[in-house]
Tab-separated table of C-alpha atoms in Angstrom:
chain	number	residue	atom	x	y	z
A	1127	MET	CA	-158.611	-32.769	10.770
A	1128	ILE	CA	-156.753	-30.991	8.819
A	1129	PRO	CA	-155.398	-26.766	9.795
A	1130	HIS	CA	-157.263	-24.759	7.304
A	1131	ASP	CA	-158.831	-21.599	7.329
A	1132	PRO	CA	-161.926	-21.978	4.414
A	1133	PRO	CA	-161.924	-21.995	1.787
A	1134	SER	CA	-161.644	-26.002	1.815
A	1135	ALA	CA	-159.798	-26.845	-1.121
A	1136	GLN	CA	-162.525	-27.995	-3.014
A	1137	GLN	CA	-164.294	-24.539	-2.478
A	1138	LEU	CA	-161.102	-23.177	-4.085
A	1139	VAL	CA	-160.686	-25.331	-7.218
A	1140	GLU	CA	-164.511	-24.605	-7.823
A	1141	SER	CA	-164.095	-21.461	-8.058
A	1142	VAL	CA	-161.046	-21.288	-10.653
A	1143	ARG	CA	-163.320	-23.325	-12.694
A	1144	GLU	CA	-165.878	-20.858	-11.991
A	1145	TRP	CA	-163.889	-18.144	-13.610
A	1146	LEU	CA	-162.653	-20.282	-16.674
A	1147	GLU	CA	-166.155	-21.052	-16.999
A	1148	ARG	CA	-167.228	-17.175	-16.346
A	1149	ASP	CA	-165.219	-15.244	-17.722
A	1150	VAL	CA	-162.280	-17.253	-19.686
A	1151	LEU	CA	-164.545	-19.018	-22.513
A	1152	ALA	CA	-165.648	-16.452	-23.785
A	1153	SER	CA	-162.111	-14.045	-24.528
A	1154	THR	CA	-160.737	-17.058	-26.246
A	1155	THR	CA	-161.069	-18.647	-29.432
A	1156	GLY	CA	-159.863	-21.165	-31.152
A	1157	ARG	CA	-156.986	-23.389	-28.852
A	1158	VAL	CA	-156.995	-21.508	-26.315
A	1159	GLN	CA	-160.841	-21.815	-25.519
A	1160	PHE	CA	-160.179	-26.166	-26.323
A	1161	HIS	CA	-157.121	-25.628	-24.141
A	1162	THR	CA	-160.064	-23.726	-21.209
A	1163	ARG	CA	-162.858	-26.563	-21.996
A	1164	VAL	CA	-159.979	-29.709	-20.863
A	1165	ALA	CA	-158.499	-27.171	-17.925
A	1166	ILE	CA	-162.931	-27.150	-16.879
A	1167	ASN	CA	-163.172	-30.814	-17.084
A	1168	VAL	CA	-159.523	-31.379	-15.036
A	1169	LEU	CA	-161.320	-28.896	-12.600
A	1170	ALA	CA	-164.422	-30.654	-12.432
A	1171	MET	CA	-162.600	-33.559	-12.165
A	1172	VAL	CA	-160.282	-33.101	-9.158
A	1173	GLU	CA	-163.780	-31.544	-7.713
A	1174	ARG	CA	-165.151	-35.346	-8.134
A	1175	GLU	CA	-162.001	-36.867	-5.859
A	1176	LEU	CA	-161.350	-34.187	-3.745
A	1177	GLU	CA	-165.701	-35.106	-2.700
A	1178	LEU	CA	-165.673	-38.709	-3.086
A	1179	GLY	CA	-162.327	-40.054	-3.152
A	1180	PRO	CA	-161.523	-40.119	1.034
A	1181	ALA	CA	-165.187	-43.371	0.351
A	1182	GLN	CA	-163.519	-44.577	-2.266
A	1183	ALA	CA	-160.850	-45.777	-0.852
A	1184	THR	CA	-162.085	-47.571	2.309
A	1185	ASP	CA	-164.803	-49.114	-0.608
A	1186	HIS	CA	-161.236	-49.601	-2.700
A	1187	ARG	CA	-159.902	-51.622	0.467
A	1188	ASP	CA	-162.637	-52.874	1.465
A	1189	ARG	CA	-163.264	-54.355	-1.599
A	1190	LEU	CA	-159.482	-56.102	-1.535
A	1191	GLN	CA	-159.362	-57.472	1.611
A	1192	ALA	CA	-162.929	-59.295	1.430
A	1193	LEU	CA	-160.862	-60.982	-1.638
A	1194	GLY	CA	-157.573	-61.266	-0.182
A	1195	PHE	CA	-155.437	-59.067	-2.369
A	1196	ALA	CA	-153.653	-55.806	-0.105
A	1197	ASP	CA	-153.367	-53.930	-3.417
A	1198	ASP	CA	-154.268	-53.612	-6.863
A	1199	ALA	CA	-150.758	-55.877	-7.992
A	1200	GLU	CA	-151.474	-58.281	-5.878
A	1201	LEU	CA	-154.958	-58.765	-7.400
A	1202	ALA	CA	-153.296	-57.836	-11.077
A	1203	ALA	CA	-150.858	-60.154	-10.940
A	1204	ALA	CA	-152.576	-63.231	-9.101
A	1205	ILE	CA	-154.966	-62.473	-11.942
A	1206	ARG	CA	-152.569	-62.283	-15.435
A	1207	SER	CA	-150.527	-65.289	-13.015
A	1208	GLY	CA	-154.091	-67.397	-13.411
A	1209	VAL	CA	-154.045	-67.416	-9.980
A	1210	VAL	CA	-157.603	-67.105	-9.781
A	1211	ASP	CA	-158.744	-69.692	-12.034
A	1212	ASP	CA	-160.770	-68.201	-15.307
A	1213	ASP	CA	-163.497	-70.398	-14.624
A	1214	GLY	CA	-163.439	-70.819	-10.825
A	1215	PRO	CA	-166.022	-70.014	-8.047
A	1216	GLN	CA	-163.283	-66.758	-7.022
A	1217	ALA	CA	-163.691	-65.145	-11.268
A	1218	GLY	CA	-167.094	-63.914	-10.327
A	1219	ALA	CA	-165.901	-62.286	-7.164
A	1220	VAL	CA	-163.118	-60.700	-8.794
A	1221	ARG	CA	-165.136	-59.689	-11.692
A	1222	ASP	CA	-166.940	-57.363	-9.924
A	1223	ALA	CA	-164.494	-55.864	-6.903
A	1224	VAL	CA	-162.547	-54.359	-9.905
A	1225	TRP	CA	-166.099	-53.588	-12.158
A	1226	ALA	CA	-166.809	-52.015	-8.951
A	1227	SER	CA	-163.322	-50.305	-9.099
A	1228	VAL	CA	-163.623	-49.534	-13.024
A	1229	ARG	CA	-167.321	-47.731	-11.513
A	1230	ASP	CA	-165.639	-45.792	-9.344
A	1231	LYS	CA	-162.924	-44.336	-11.024
A	1232	LEU	CA	-165.580	-43.447	-14.139
A	1233	ILE	CA	-167.745	-41.823	-11.522
A	1234	VAL	CA	-165.043	-39.118	-10.803
A	1235	ALA	CA	-163.176	-39.039	-14.088
A	1236	ASN	CA	-166.349	-38.655	-17.194
A	1237	PRO	CA	-169.817	-39.776	-14.746
A	1238	ARG	CA	-171.273	-39.044	-18.156
A	1239	TYR	CA	-169.519	-42.737	-19.643
A	1240	LEU	CA	-171.348	-44.431	-17.695
A	1241	GLU	CA	-175.194	-43.431	-18.776
A	1242	ALA	CA	-174.016	-43.140	-22.530
B	1396	MET	CA	-134.274	-24.260	-37.920
B	1397	ALA	CA	-136.680	-21.144	-38.256
B	1398	ALA	CA	-139.586	-21.466	-40.590
B	1399	ASN	CA	-136.908	-19.373	-42.686
B	1400	GLU	CA	-133.629	-22.166	-42.982
B	1401	LEU	CA	-136.516	-24.650	-43.201
B	1402	ALA	CA	-137.768	-22.790	-45.899
B	1403	ALA	CA	-134.419	-22.420	-47.213
B	1404	SER	CA	-133.259	-25.813	-47.002
B	1405	LEU	CA	-136.757	-27.470	-48.304
B	1406	SER	CA	-135.323	-25.488	-51.984
B	1407	VAL	CA	-133.115	-27.053	-51.993
B	1408	VAL	CA	-134.212	-30.388	-51.370
B	1409	LEU	CA	-136.202	-30.077	-53.935
B	1410	GLY	CA	-133.534	-28.897	-56.226
B	1411	GLY	CA	-134.364	-25.439	-56.303
B	1412	ALA	CA	-137.923	-24.917	-56.412
B	1413	THR	CA	-139.331	-21.681	-55.485
B	1414	VAL	CA	-140.505	-22.584	-51.418
B	1415	THR	CA	-143.613	-20.350	-50.275
B	1416	ASP	CA	-146.163	-20.274	-48.419
B	1417	LEU	CA	-144.639	-21.520	-45.057
B	1418	ALA	CA	-146.366	-22.571	-42.096
B	1419	ARG	CA	-146.984	-25.373	-39.955
B	1420	LEU	CA	-150.138	-27.354	-39.066
B	1421	THR	CA	-150.758	-29.326	-35.934
B	1422	GLY	CA	-148.863	-32.164	-35.783
B	1423	GLY	CA	-148.342	-35.550	-33.376
B	1424	ALA	CA	-146.112	-36.836	-30.749
B	1425	SER	CA	-143.491	-38.311	-32.983
B	1426	ARG	CA	-143.568	-35.785	-35.947
B	1427	GLU	CA	-144.099	-32.432	-37.354
B	1428	THR	CA	-145.915	-31.459	-39.961
B	1429	TRP	CA	-145.782	-28.214	-42.436
B	1430	ARG	CA	-147.852	-26.985	-45.672
B	1431	PHE	CA	-146.547	-25.405	-48.072
B	1432	VAL	CA	-145.905	-24.436	-51.849
B	1433	ALA	CA	-142.963	-25.692	-54.975
B	1434	ASP	CA	-143.369	-23.750	-57.687
B	1435	ASP	CA	-147.117	-23.658	-57.110
B	1436	ARG	CA	-147.507	-26.767	-55.969
B	1437	PRO	CA	-149.054	-27.367	-52.506
B	1438	LEU	CA	-147.456	-29.268	-50.546
B	1439	ILE	CA	-146.787	-31.376	-47.354
B	1440	LEU	CA	-143.777	-31.871	-45.082
B	1441	GLN	CA	-143.906	-34.428	-42.763
B	1442	ARG	CA	-140.507	-34.021	-39.788
B	1443	GLN	CA	-139.499	-36.796	-37.509
B	1444	ARG	CA	-139.057	-35.638	-33.446
B	1445	GLY	CA	-136.540	-35.720	-31.079
B	1446	GLY	CA	-137.359	-38.812	-29.230
B	1447	ASP	CA	-139.544	-41.254	-31.796
B	1448	VAL	CA	-136.993	-43.484	-33.035
B	1449	ARG	CA	-139.167	-45.638	-35.908
B	1450	ASP	CA	-137.438	-45.441	-38.797
B	1451	MET	CA	-139.251	-43.419	-41.500
B	1452	ALA	CA	-137.766	-45.202	-43.908
B	1453	THR	CA	-140.182	-47.994	-43.436
B	1454	GLU	CA	-142.778	-45.703	-43.758
B	1455	PHE	CA	-142.419	-44.341	-46.711
B	1456	ALA	CA	-140.931	-47.175	-48.470
B	1457	VAL	CA	-145.003	-49.071	-47.485
B	1458	LEU	CA	-146.887	-45.081	-48.498
B	1459	ARG	CA	-145.273	-45.463	-51.973
B	1460	ALA	CA	-145.484	-49.518	-52.224
B	1461	ALA	CA	-149.717	-49.015	-51.006
B	1462	HIS	CA	-149.277	-46.136	-54.061
B	1463	ALA	CA	-148.564	-48.412	-56.706
B	1464	ALA	CA	-150.984	-51.414	-55.343
B	1465	GLY	CA	-153.739	-48.111	-56.134
B	1466	VAL	CA	-154.179	-47.586	-52.632
B	1467	PRO	CA	-155.692	-44.200	-52.316
B	1468	VAL	CA	-152.773	-42.083	-50.021
B	1469	PRO	CA	-150.175	-38.763	-51.319
B	1470	GLU	CA	-147.808	-39.498	-53.430
B	1471	VAL	CA	-144.317	-38.877	-52.425
B	1472	ILE	CA	-142.064	-36.316	-53.559
B	1473	THR	CA	-139.424	-37.494	-51.829
B	1474	ALA	CA	-137.772	-38.201	-48.337
B	1475	SER	CA	-134.292	-39.118	-46.787
B	1476	THR	CA	-133.712	-40.005	-43.104
B	1477	ASP	CA	-130.619	-38.618	-44.518
B	1478	PRO	CA	-130.246	-35.509	-41.493
B	1479	SER	CA	-128.267	-33.715	-43.424
B	1480	GLY	CA	-130.857	-31.789	-45.370
B	1481	LEU	CA	-133.486	-30.603	-43.488
B	1482	GLY	CA	-132.331	-31.367	-39.844
B	1483	ALA	CA	-133.908	-34.450	-39.453
B	1484	ALA	CA	-135.700	-37.668	-40.943
B	1485	TYR	CA	-138.179	-36.126	-43.375
B	1486	MET	CA	-140.349	-37.395	-46.240
B	1487	VAL	CA	-142.108	-34.102	-48.917
B	1488	LEU	CA	-145.948	-35.380	-49.592
B	1489	SER	CA	-148.603	-34.322	-52.274
B	1490	HIS	CA	-151.285	-32.456	-51.076
B	1491	VAL	CA	-154.568	-33.909	-51.022
B	1492	ASP	CA	-157.492	-31.363	-50.422
B	1493	GLY	CA	-160.256	-33.044	-47.812
B	1494	GLU	CA	-160.523	-33.318	-44.185
B	1495	THR	CA	-159.472	-35.484	-41.349
B	1496	ILE	CA	-161.670	-33.891	-38.406
B	1497	ALA	CA	-163.894	-36.627	-37.052
B	1498	ARG	CA	-166.416	-34.599	-35.285
B	1499	LYS	CA	-166.936	-33.092	-39.123
B	1500	ILE	CA	-167.129	-36.007	-41.522
B	1501	LEU	CA	-169.443	-37.379	-39.045
B	1502	ARG	CA	-171.577	-34.265	-38.744
B	1503	ASP	CA	-171.555	-31.712	-40.981
B	1504	GLU	CA	-173.894	-31.384	-44.408
B	1505	THR	CA	-170.705	-31.292	-46.065
B	1506	PHE	CA	-170.603	-34.871	-45.383
B	1507	ALA	CA	-174.022	-36.258	-45.608
B	1508	GLY	CA	-173.325	-37.967	-49.398
B	1509	ALA	CA	-169.643	-38.591	-48.389
B	1510	ARG	CA	-171.524	-40.083	-45.195
B	1511	THR	CA	-173.594	-43.136	-47.204
B	1512	HIS	CA	-170.871	-44.723	-49.410
B	1513	LEU	CA	-167.842	-43.875	-46.341
B	1514	THR	CA	-168.211	-47.314	-44.632
B	1515	ALA	CA	-168.022	-49.410	-48.164
B	1516	ASP	CA	-165.075	-47.081	-49.343
B	1517	PHE	CA	-163.361	-47.834	-46.356
B	1518	ALA	CA	-163.934	-50.957	-46.524
B	1519	ARG	CA	-162.167	-51.389	-50.305
B	1520	ALA	CA	-159.442	-49.354	-48.969
B	1521	LEU	CA	-158.384	-51.553	-46.667
B	1522	ALA	CA	-158.970	-54.933	-49.730
B	1523	ARG	CA	-156.754	-52.932	-51.544
B	1524	LEU	CA	-153.778	-51.972	-48.719
B	1525	HIS	CA	-153.811	-55.627	-47.423
B	1526	SER	CA	-153.091	-56.691	-51.090
B	1527	ILE	CA	-149.416	-54.862	-51.009
B	1528	ASP	CA	-147.091	-57.762	-51.888
B	1529	THR	CA	-145.397	-57.383	-48.049
B	1530	ALA	CA	-141.901	-58.405	-50.255
B	1531	SER	CA	-142.042	-54.948	-52.006
B	1532	VAL	CA	-141.470	-53.620	-47.935
B	1533	PRO	CA	-138.876	-56.347	-46.649
B	1534	SER	CA	-138.484	-53.886	-43.471
B	1535	LEU	CA	-142.087	-54.056	-42.105
B	1536	GLN	CA	-141.992	-55.851	-39.103
B	1537	SER	CA	-144.452	-58.651	-38.267
B	1538	THR	CA	-144.949	-57.777	-34.319
B	1539	ASP	CA	-147.369	-60.173	-32.214
B	1540	GLN	CA	-149.747	-57.317	-31.108
B	1541	VAL	CA	-150.519	-59.234	-27.813
B	1542	VAL	CA	-146.962	-58.910	-26.616
B	1543	GLN	CA	-145.755	-55.314	-27.652
B	1544	TYR	CA	-148.229	-53.945	-25.857
B	1545	ARG	CA	-148.041	-56.310	-22.786
B	1546	GLN	CA	-144.627	-55.133	-23.069
B	1547	VAL	CA	-145.675	-51.386	-23.096
B	1548	LEU	CA	-148.174	-51.881	-20.549
B	1549	ASP	CA	-145.267	-53.502	-18.399
B	1550	SER	CA	-143.084	-51.163	-18.902
B	1551	PHE	CA	-144.941	-48.310	-17.167
B	1552	GLY	CA	-145.605	-50.270	-13.912
B	1553	ASP	CA	-148.706	-49.471	-12.357
B	1554	PRO	CA	-151.369	-52.745	-11.930
B	1555	HIS	CA	-154.491	-52.787	-13.801
B	1556	PRO	CA	-156.577	-54.966	-12.980
B	1557	ALA	CA	-159.436	-54.954	-15.739
B	1558	PHE	CA	-156.875	-55.172	-18.013
B	1559	GLU	CA	-155.177	-58.174	-16.490
B	1560	LEU	CA	-158.376	-59.732	-17.277
B	1561	ALA	CA	-158.914	-58.385	-20.759
B	1562	PHE	CA	-155.342	-60.318	-21.980
B	1563	ARG	CA	-156.547	-63.006	-20.552
B	1564	TRP	CA	-159.822	-63.628	-21.990
B	1565	LEU	CA	-157.419	-62.359	-25.609
B	1566	GLU	CA	-155.077	-65.149	-24.705
B	1567	ARG	CA	-157.779	-67.657	-23.969
B	1568	HIS	CA	-160.428	-66.258	-27.099
B	1569	ARG	CA	-156.874	-65.999	-29.253
B	1570	PRO	CA	-158.211	-66.965	-33.211
B	1571	PRO	CA	-155.548	-69.460	-35.600
B	1572	THR	CA	-153.342	-67.418	-37.102
B	1573	GLY	CA	-154.551	-66.161	-40.081
B	1574	ARG	CA	-153.055	-64.529	-43.722
B	1575	GLN	CA	-150.656	-62.500	-43.384
B	1576	CYS	CA	-149.897	-59.585	-45.085
B	1577	VAL	CA	-149.708	-55.436	-44.982
B	1578	VAL	CA	-151.553	-53.821	-42.023
B	1579	HIS	CA	-151.846	-50.624	-42.005
B	1580	GLY	CA	-152.083	-50.824	-38.405
B	1581	ASP	CA	-154.390	-47.185	-37.058
B	1582	PHE	CA	-156.650	-47.401	-39.834
B	1583	ARG	CA	-159.402	-44.534	-38.024
B	1584	MET	CA	-161.270	-41.418	-38.638
B	1585	GLY	CA	-158.842	-39.324	-37.875
B	1586	ASN	CA	-156.378	-40.424	-40.303
B	1587	ILE	CA	-158.497	-40.138	-43.257
B	1588	MET	CA	-158.629	-37.105	-45.681
B	1589	VAL	CA	-162.581	-37.532	-46.252
B	1590	GLY	CA	-163.798	-34.871	-48.942
B	1591	PRO	CA	-168.064	-35.030	-50.116
B	1592	ASP	CA	-166.596	-36.977	-52.431
B	1593	GLY	CA	-165.430	-39.864	-50.702
B	1594	LEU	CA	-162.159	-41.167	-48.794
B	1595	ARG	CA	-160.037	-39.273	-50.636
B	1596	ALA	CA	-156.406	-40.631	-48.438
B	1597	VAL	CA	-155.205	-42.897	-46.564
B	1598	LEU	CA	-152.971	-41.168	-44.007
B	1599	ASP	CA	-150.269	-41.982	-40.416
B	1600	TRP	CA	-148.454	-44.831	-42.267
B	1601	GLU	CA	-146.436	-44.395	-39.202
B	1602	LEU	CA	-148.104	-48.361	-37.111
B	1603	SER	CA	-147.261	-50.533	-40.620
B	1604	HIS	CA	-146.302	-54.060	-40.180
B	1605	VAL	CA	-147.440	-57.359	-41.231
B	1606	GLY	CA	-150.048	-59.222	-39.664
B	1607	ASP	CA	-153.739	-60.981	-39.887
B	1608	PRO	CA	-155.598	-57.782	-41.850
B	1609	MET	CA	-158.798	-58.579	-39.712
B	1610	GLU	CA	-157.110	-56.284	-37.425
B	1611	ASP	CA	-157.065	-53.285	-38.703
B	1612	LEU	CA	-161.009	-54.342	-39.635
B	1613	GLY	CA	-161.321	-54.015	-35.355
B	1614	TRP	CA	-158.995	-50.987	-35.190
B	1615	LEU	CA	-161.691	-49.578	-37.196
B	1616	CYS	CA	-164.773	-51.131	-34.640
B	1617	VAL	CA	-163.415	-49.772	-31.386
B	1618	LYS	CA	-165.676	-47.663	-29.560
B	1619	ALA	CA	-162.972	-44.029	-28.569
B	1620	TRP	CA	-162.741	-44.494	-32.701
B	1621	ARG	CA	-166.793	-43.386	-33.338
B	1622	PHE	CA	-166.794	-40.170	-31.553
B	1623	GLY	CA	-170.140	-40.337	-29.114
B	1624	SER	CA	-172.002	-42.755	-32.082
B	1625	ARG	CA	-173.641	-45.299	-31.808
B	1626	LYS	CA	-172.780	-46.632	-35.569
B	1627	PRO	CA	-170.258	-49.514	-34.701
B	1628	VAL	CA	-167.654	-48.926	-37.411
B	1629	ALA	CA	-166.028	-45.568	-37.014
B	1630	GLY	CA	-169.446	-44.393	-36.195
B	1631	ILE	CA	-170.847	-44.258	-39.376
B	1632	GLY	CA	-171.844	-47.803	-40.432
B	1633	GLU	CA	-172.831	-50.923	-39.454
B	1634	TYR	CA	-170.692	-54.336	-38.934
B	1635	ASP	CA	-172.911	-56.049	-41.874
B	1636	GLU	CA	-172.046	-53.731	-43.989
B	1637	LEU	CA	-168.595	-52.882	-42.756
B	1638	PHE	CA	-167.975	-57.408	-43.886
B	1639	GLY	CA	-169.626	-56.884	-47.022
B	1640	ALA	CA	-168.470	-54.478	-48.338
B	1641	TYR	CA	-164.311	-56.467	-47.825
B	1642	ALA	CA	-165.427	-59.684	-48.542
B	1643	GLN	CA	-166.566	-58.665	-51.895
B	1644	ALA	CA	-163.828	-56.534	-52.460
B	1645	ALA	CA	-160.863	-58.952	-50.770
B	1646	GLY	CA	-162.391	-62.031	-51.587
B	1647	VAL	CA	-162.615	-63.354	-48.824
B	1648	ASP	CA	-165.470	-64.322	-46.485
B	1649	VAL	CA	-164.963	-61.520	-43.103
B	1650	ASP	CA	-165.247	-63.771	-39.412
B	1651	PRO	CA	-166.896	-61.733	-37.083
B	1652	ASP	CA	-165.618	-63.811	-34.053
B	1653	VAL	CA	-162.229	-63.026	-35.385
B	1654	VAL	CA	-163.062	-58.703	-35.969
B	1655	ARG	CA	-164.613	-59.047	-32.826
B	1656	TRP	CA	-161.418	-60.545	-31.209
B	1657	TRP	CA	-160.004	-57.210	-32.785
B	1658	GLU	CA	-161.888	-55.550	-31.699
B	1659	VAL	CA	-161.421	-56.127	-27.728
B	1660	LEU	CA	-157.178	-55.860	-28.406
B	1661	GLY	CA	-157.697	-52.562	-29.841
B	1662	THR	CA	-159.813	-50.823	-26.954
B	1663	LEU	CA	-157.038	-52.917	-24.428
B	1664	LYS	CA	-154.855	-51.045	-27.309
B	1665	TRP	CA	-156.040	-47.801	-27.214
B	1666	GLY	CA	-155.998	-48.061	-23.184
B	1667	ILE	CA	-152.419	-48.292	-22.817
B	1668	MET	CA	-151.989	-45.919	-25.665
B	1669	CYS	CA	-153.784	-43.259	-23.498
B	1670	ILE	CA	-150.747	-43.813	-20.656
B	1671	MET	CA	-148.655	-43.482	-23.135
B	1672	GLN	CA	-149.720	-40.286	-23.685
B	1673	THR	CA	-150.225	-39.528	-19.794
B	1674	GLN	CA	-146.769	-40.507	-18.864
B	1675	SER	CA	-145.291	-38.214	-22.072
B	1676	HIS	CA	-146.100	-35.047	-19.593
B	1677	ILE	CA	-145.041	-37.050	-16.653
B	1678	THR	CA	-141.688	-37.739	-17.536
B	1679	GLY	CA	-141.500	-34.293	-18.589
B	1680	LEU	CA	-141.841	-35.050	-22.945
B	1681	ALA	CA	-144.485	-32.949	-23.719
B	1682	ARG	CA	-145.720	-30.804	-21.123
B	1683	SER	CA	-149.591	-30.526	-20.735
B	1684	HIS	CA	-152.956	-30.161	-19.216
B	1685	GLU	CA	-154.635	-32.044	-21.757
B	1686	LEU	CA	-152.048	-34.969	-22.172
B	1687	ALA	CA	-152.328	-35.022	-18.312
B	1688	ALA	CA	-155.916	-35.401	-18.530
B	1689	ILE	CA	-156.229	-37.905	-20.796
B	1690	GLY	CA	-154.622	-40.077	-18.605
B	1691	ARG	CA	-157.887	-40.840	-16.740
B	1692	ARG	CA	-159.662	-41.756	-19.838
B	1693	VAL	CA	-157.821	-45.226	-19.253
B	1694	CYS	CA	-161.083	-45.584	-17.423
B	1695	GLU	CA	-162.811	-45.584	-20.800
B	1696	ASN	CA	-161.648	-48.525	-21.680
B	1697	GLU	CA	-161.745	-50.952	-19.037
B	1698	HIS	CA	-165.671	-50.214	-18.926
B	1699	ASP	CA	-165.537	-50.499	-22.580
B	1700	LEU	CA	-164.174	-53.631	-21.824
B	1701	PHE	CA	-165.770	-55.822	-19.331
B	1702	LEU	CA	-169.113	-54.165	-21.303
B	1703	ALA	CA	-166.730	-56.798	-24.837
B	1704	LEU	CA	-166.255	-59.274	-22.515
B	1705	ASP	CA	-169.299	-59.917	-21.197
B	1706	GLY	CA	-170.616	-60.220	-25.100
B	1707	ARG	CA	-172.930	-56.469	-24.201
B	1708	TRP	CA	-171.934	-54.216	-26.771
């Protein structure tokens, strides 16, 4: 529950992105236009994170808990130290969980990369 | 240092030459690049920036050794690590005409002819630079790349389970130590000057070191350096073309599995370099939304590492 009036944070970011696409892109050239494109991509990424982030956070926590880890730091340490045996029964589940996290990150950061 | 002061100082270090047309070019985070004319000769100045701790003397020593070995590189006109000349370590290089922007080299009609033989050009240049006598550049460091990038990743403190899986794979599949030679360390589109006639100069030697020559071949094949093209070698060639041309030029066979190991390490390195770039924004070294956004490209490398570890290339 948040006390704020509409527009939502996502709609506010969207409005700025649309202005960059509609007005700024056409009236700039060269380096500033390139950086405008980067800014449009950044804002679109923020919009996707605002939309998908809460569900992704729940999924991420559930995946780690199913493997018995509190967070990414514990998982990373276990892989590094060899606690997760590379050929053992847990290895496949760990790989699947890490792969699912990477996919979630890409869906926010650059969904087209998954299609390539 | 203002541009007019820099022009005056350049004239002094060039023995009183008339310096004109001084213009700043885009440069990396570690150095500034300027173009100018000295007595009608077009030249390039590279000047180290504050915060870069590397010893530029090693870089101009390796450039001179490469030139002597017949590698196509700009000629070092004068260079010094004494900051009293131009305010920082610098090197003045001959200007080589051509294009470095990958997307243009990969797609423009101007380079259609060059593209038919660039893979072989790259292989020959690599074979030549791998033949440089390491004793001629005694300050070049021999660094274990796995150890080095492990330390860099750890210095940031953020956990990356996908990178840990890649480190495990690299440790379990590490090839036996091969021939040790001068390695360029950043041989890829963007650091190579290309003309319609093909490769003209190998630039940006700041990451050069002593190591396995296959490191350079693997780095050239990392997916990020294909710039959207499907071809594995720098976006222009096939593995077999590169390996065949290199074997012919260097007189040694190429083991594709060894190159693949270096390609996986290269993918991991580029992922860690993305973190380094975003850190330069976060720490305030260079505030930029472009650098900030690169932090969110780390997962592209994690994705590519997964495909690689699954044997899907």
